Short mmCIF file of C-alpha atoms in Angstrom, two decimals:
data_model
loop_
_atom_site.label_atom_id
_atom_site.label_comp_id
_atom_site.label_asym_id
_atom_site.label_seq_id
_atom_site.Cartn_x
_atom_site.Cartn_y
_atom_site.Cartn_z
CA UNK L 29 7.69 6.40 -22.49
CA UNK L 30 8.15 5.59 -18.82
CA UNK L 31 9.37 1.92 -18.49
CA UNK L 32 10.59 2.43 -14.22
CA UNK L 33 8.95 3.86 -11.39
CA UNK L 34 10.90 3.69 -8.09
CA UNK L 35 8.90 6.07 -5.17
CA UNK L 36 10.35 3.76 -2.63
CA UNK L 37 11.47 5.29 0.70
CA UNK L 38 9.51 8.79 0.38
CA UNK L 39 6.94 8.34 3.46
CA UNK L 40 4.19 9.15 0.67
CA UNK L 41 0.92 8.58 2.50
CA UNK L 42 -2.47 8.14 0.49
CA UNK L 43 -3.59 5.68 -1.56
CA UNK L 44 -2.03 4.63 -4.76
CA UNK L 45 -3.35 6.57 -7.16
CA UNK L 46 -5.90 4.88 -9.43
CA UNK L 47 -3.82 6.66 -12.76
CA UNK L 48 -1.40 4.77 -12.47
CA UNK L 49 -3.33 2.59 -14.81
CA UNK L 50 -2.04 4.80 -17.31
CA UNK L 51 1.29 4.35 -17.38
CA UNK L 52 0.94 1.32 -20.25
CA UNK L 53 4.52 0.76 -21.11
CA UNK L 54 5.47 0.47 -17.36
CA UNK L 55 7.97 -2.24 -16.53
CA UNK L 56 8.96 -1.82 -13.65
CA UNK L 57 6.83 -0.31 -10.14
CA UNK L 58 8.44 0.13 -6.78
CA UNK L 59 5.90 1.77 -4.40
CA UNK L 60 7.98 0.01 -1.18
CA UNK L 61 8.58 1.21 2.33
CA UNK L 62 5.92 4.13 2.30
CA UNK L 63 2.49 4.97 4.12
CA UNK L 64 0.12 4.20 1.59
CA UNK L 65 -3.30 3.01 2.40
CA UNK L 66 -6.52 1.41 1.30
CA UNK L 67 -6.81 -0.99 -1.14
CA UNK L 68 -4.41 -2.37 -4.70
CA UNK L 69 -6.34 -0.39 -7.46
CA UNK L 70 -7.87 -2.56 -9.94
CA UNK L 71 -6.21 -0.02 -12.72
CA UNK L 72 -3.08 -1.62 -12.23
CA UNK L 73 -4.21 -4.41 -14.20
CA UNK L 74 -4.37 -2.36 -16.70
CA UNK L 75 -0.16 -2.41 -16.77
CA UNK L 76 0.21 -5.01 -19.41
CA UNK L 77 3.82 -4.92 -20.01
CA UNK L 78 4.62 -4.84 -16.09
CA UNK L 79 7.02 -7.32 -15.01
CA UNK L 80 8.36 -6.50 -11.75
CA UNK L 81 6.25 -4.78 -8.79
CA UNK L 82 7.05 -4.16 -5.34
CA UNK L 83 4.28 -2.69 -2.95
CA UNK L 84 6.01 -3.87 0.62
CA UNK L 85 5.97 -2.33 3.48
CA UNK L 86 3.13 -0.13 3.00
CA UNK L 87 -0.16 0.35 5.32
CA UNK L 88 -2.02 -1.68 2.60
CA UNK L 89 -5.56 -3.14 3.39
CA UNK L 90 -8.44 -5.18 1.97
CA UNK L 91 -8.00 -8.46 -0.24
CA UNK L 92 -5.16 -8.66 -2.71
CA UNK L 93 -7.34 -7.81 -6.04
CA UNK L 94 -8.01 -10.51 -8.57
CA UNK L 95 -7.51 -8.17 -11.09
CA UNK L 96 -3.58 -8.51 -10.39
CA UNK L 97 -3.71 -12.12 -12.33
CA UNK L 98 -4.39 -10.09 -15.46
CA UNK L 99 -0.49 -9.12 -15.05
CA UNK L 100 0.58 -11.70 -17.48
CA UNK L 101 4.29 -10.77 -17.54
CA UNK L 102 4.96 -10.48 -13.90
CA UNK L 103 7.97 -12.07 -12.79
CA UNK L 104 8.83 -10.39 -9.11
CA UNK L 105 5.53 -9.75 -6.90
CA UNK L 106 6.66 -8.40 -3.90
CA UNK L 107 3.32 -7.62 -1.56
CA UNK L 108 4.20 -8.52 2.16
CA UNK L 109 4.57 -6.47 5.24
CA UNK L 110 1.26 -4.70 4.52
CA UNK L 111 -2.44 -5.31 6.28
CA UNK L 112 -4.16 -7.53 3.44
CA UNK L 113 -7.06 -10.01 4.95
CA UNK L 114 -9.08 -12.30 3.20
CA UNK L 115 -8.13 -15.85 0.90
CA UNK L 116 -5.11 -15.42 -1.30
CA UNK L 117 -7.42 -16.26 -4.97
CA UNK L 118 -5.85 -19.61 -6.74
CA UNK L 119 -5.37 -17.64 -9.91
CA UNK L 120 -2.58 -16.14 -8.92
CA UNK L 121 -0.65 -19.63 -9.91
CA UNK L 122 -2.02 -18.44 -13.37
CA UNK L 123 0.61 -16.14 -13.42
CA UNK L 124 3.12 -18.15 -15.49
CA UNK L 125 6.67 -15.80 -15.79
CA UNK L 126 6.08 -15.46 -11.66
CA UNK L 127 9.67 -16.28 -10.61
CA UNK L 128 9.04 -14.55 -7.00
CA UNK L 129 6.33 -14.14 -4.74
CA UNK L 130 6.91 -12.64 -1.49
CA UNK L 131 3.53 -12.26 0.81
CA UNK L 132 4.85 -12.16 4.33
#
């Protein structure tokens, strides 16, 4: 079972792939300092067990998804240096074991 996922620093350039819903025992996701585009995919609310996930500095777009507050054992949210519009939702202080939120 795959528990870490670091593709940090490998100028990938699409959009995160909505599979990686499947990775269910995923712990840990760093997607940071990339090209990827478009929008969070809802499937990543389907990682359960994922407690840490970075997404910065990415070409990132749309609102940040709802879905994401379904990530009940998220501690480290790191989202910022990316193109997100809209409100940030109010369920996202929901997320109990979030020690860090970075959103710059």
């Amino acid at each position: 079972d795959l528990y870490l996922l670091n593709l940090s620093y490998n100028s990938l350039s699409s959009q995160i792939p909505p599979e990686i819903g499947n990775l269910k025992n995923l712990q840990m996701l760093y997607l940071s300092n990339n090209s990827f585009v478009g929008n969070i995919p809802d499937t990543m609310s389907q990682l359960q067990n994922l407690q840490v996930l970075y997404l910065r500095s990415n070409q990132l777009t749309g609102t940040i998804p709802p879905s994401i507050t379904k990530l009940q054992h998220l501690n480290f949210l790191n989202i910022g240096d990316n193109k997100f519009t809209g409100e940030i939702s109010a369920d996202l202080g929901n997320l109990k074991n979030l020690m860090y939120l970075y959103m710059n």
